[in-house]
CSV table of C-alpha atoms in Angstrom, one decimal:
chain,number,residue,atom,x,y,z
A,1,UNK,CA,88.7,103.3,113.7
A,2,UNK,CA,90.7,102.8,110.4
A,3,UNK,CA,93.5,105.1,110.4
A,4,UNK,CA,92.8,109.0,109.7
A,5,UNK,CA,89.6,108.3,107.9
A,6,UNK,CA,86.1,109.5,109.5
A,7,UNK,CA,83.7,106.6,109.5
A,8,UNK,CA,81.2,106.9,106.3
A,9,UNK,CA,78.3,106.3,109.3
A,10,UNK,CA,78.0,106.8,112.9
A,11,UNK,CA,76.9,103.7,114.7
A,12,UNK,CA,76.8,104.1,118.3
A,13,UNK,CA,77.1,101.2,120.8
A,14,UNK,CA,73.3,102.4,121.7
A,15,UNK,CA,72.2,101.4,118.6
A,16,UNK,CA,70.3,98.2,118.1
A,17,UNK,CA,71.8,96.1,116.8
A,18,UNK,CA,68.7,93.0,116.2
A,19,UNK,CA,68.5,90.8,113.9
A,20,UNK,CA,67.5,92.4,110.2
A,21,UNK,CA,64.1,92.0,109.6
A,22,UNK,CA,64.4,92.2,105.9
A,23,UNK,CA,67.0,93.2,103.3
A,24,UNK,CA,69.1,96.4,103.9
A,25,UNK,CA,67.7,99.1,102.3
A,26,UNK,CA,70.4,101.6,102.8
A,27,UNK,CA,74.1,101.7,103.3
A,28,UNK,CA,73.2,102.2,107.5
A,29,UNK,CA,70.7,99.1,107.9
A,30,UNK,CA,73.3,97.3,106.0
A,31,UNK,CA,76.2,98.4,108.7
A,32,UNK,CA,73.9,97.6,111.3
A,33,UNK,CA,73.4,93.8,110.0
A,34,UNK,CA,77.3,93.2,108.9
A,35,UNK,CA,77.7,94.3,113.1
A,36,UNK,CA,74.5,91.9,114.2
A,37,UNK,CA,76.1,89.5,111.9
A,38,UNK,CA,79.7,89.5,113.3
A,39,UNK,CA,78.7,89.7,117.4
A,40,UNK,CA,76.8,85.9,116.6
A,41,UNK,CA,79.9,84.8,115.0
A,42,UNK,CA,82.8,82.9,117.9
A,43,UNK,CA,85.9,85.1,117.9
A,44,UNK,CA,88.4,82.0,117.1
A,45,UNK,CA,87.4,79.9,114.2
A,46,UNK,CA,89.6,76.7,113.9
A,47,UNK,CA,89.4,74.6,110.6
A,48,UNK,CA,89.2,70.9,110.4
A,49,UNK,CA,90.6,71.4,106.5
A,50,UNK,CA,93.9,69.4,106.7
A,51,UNK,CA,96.1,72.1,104.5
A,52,UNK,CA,98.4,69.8,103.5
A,53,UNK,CA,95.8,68.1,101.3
A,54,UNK,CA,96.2,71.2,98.8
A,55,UNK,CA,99.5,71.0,98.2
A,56,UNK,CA,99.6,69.3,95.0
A,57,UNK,CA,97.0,71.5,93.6
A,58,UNK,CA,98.2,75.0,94.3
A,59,UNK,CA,99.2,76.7,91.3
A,60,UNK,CA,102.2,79.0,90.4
A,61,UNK,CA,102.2,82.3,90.5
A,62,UNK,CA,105.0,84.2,88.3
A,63,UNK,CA,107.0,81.7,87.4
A,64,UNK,CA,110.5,83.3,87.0
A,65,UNK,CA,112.0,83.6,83.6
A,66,UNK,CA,115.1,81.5,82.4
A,67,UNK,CA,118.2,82.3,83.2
A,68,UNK,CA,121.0,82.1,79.9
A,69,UNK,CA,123.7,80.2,81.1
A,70,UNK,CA,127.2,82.0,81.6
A,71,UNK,CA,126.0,85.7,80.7
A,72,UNK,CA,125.4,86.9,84.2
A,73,UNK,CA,127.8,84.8,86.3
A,74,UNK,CA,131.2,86.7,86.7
A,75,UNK,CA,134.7,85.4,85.5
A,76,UNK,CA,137.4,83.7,87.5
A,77,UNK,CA,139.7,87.0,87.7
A,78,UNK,CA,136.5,88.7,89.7
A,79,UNK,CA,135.8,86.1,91.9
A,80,UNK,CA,139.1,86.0,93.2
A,81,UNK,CA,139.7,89.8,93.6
A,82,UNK,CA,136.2,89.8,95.3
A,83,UNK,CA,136.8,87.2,97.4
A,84,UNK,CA,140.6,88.3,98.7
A,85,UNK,CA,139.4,91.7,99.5
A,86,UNK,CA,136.2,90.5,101.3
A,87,UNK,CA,138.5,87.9,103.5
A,88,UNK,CA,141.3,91.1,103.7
A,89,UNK,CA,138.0,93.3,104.9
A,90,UNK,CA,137.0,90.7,107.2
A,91,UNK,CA,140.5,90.5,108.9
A,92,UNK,CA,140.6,94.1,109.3
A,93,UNK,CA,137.2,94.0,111.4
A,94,UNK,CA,138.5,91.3,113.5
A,95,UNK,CA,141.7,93.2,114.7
A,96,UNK,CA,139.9,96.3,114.7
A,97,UNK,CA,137.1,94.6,117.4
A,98,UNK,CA,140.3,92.7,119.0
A,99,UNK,CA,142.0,96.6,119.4
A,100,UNK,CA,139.0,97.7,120.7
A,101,UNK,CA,138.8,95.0,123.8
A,102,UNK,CA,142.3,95.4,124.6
A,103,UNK,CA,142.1,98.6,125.4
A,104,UNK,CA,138.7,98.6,127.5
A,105,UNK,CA,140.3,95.8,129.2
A,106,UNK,CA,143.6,97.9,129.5
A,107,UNK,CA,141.6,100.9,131.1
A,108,UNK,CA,139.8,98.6,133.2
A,109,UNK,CA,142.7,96.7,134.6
A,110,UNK,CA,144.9,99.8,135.3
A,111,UNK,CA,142.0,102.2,136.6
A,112,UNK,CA,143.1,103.7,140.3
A,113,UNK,CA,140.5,102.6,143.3
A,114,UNK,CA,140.8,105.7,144.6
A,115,UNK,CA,138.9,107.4,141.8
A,116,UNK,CA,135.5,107.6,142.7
A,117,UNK,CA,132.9,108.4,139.4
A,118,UNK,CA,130.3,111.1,140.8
């Protein structure tokens, strides 16, 4: 049912499953009433809550720390070696995929009719 893990009791579909006629008294009674409880219950609930109402009063969760201006951002000299060898990296995948589609299309256009694949 959940995974791996054996079920802590055995409720068979035979089991009836009424409705409780008192408090559970045990941890089976009570399994028995969350099932009663959940087969009254629709299997789609739709909300008439309009979500957007909330938005103003969510809160905020971890609200990042400040970043000190100028100590993490990298000089001019890196930016420009980083960015020359990352356009010089892109160029070499271009003619690399460009290669690559000449010669399928070079196989392609000078393969024999007469070779049948088997």
């Amino acid at each position: 049912m959940y995974g791996d893990l054996p079920p802590a009791f055995e409720i068979s579909e035979e089991t009836d499953l009424g409705p409780p006629s008192g408090p559970p008294t045990n941890g089976l009674e009570y399994l028995k009433s969350v099932r009663w409880e959940a087969k009254q219950l629709p299997n789609v609930f739709v909300s008439n809550i309009n979500p957007r109402d909330y938005d103003e009063k969510q809160t905020r969760y971890g609200i990042p720390p400040p970043v000190p201006k100028g100590c993490l951002e990298p000089n001019k000299k890196w930016k420009k070696e980083f960015i020359e060898s990352f356009k010089n990296l892109r160029q070499r995948i271009e003619s690399l995929r460009k290669h690559k589609n000449q010669k399928k299309n070079k196989f392609k256009f000078f393969a024999s009719p007469s070779i049948s694949r088997r």
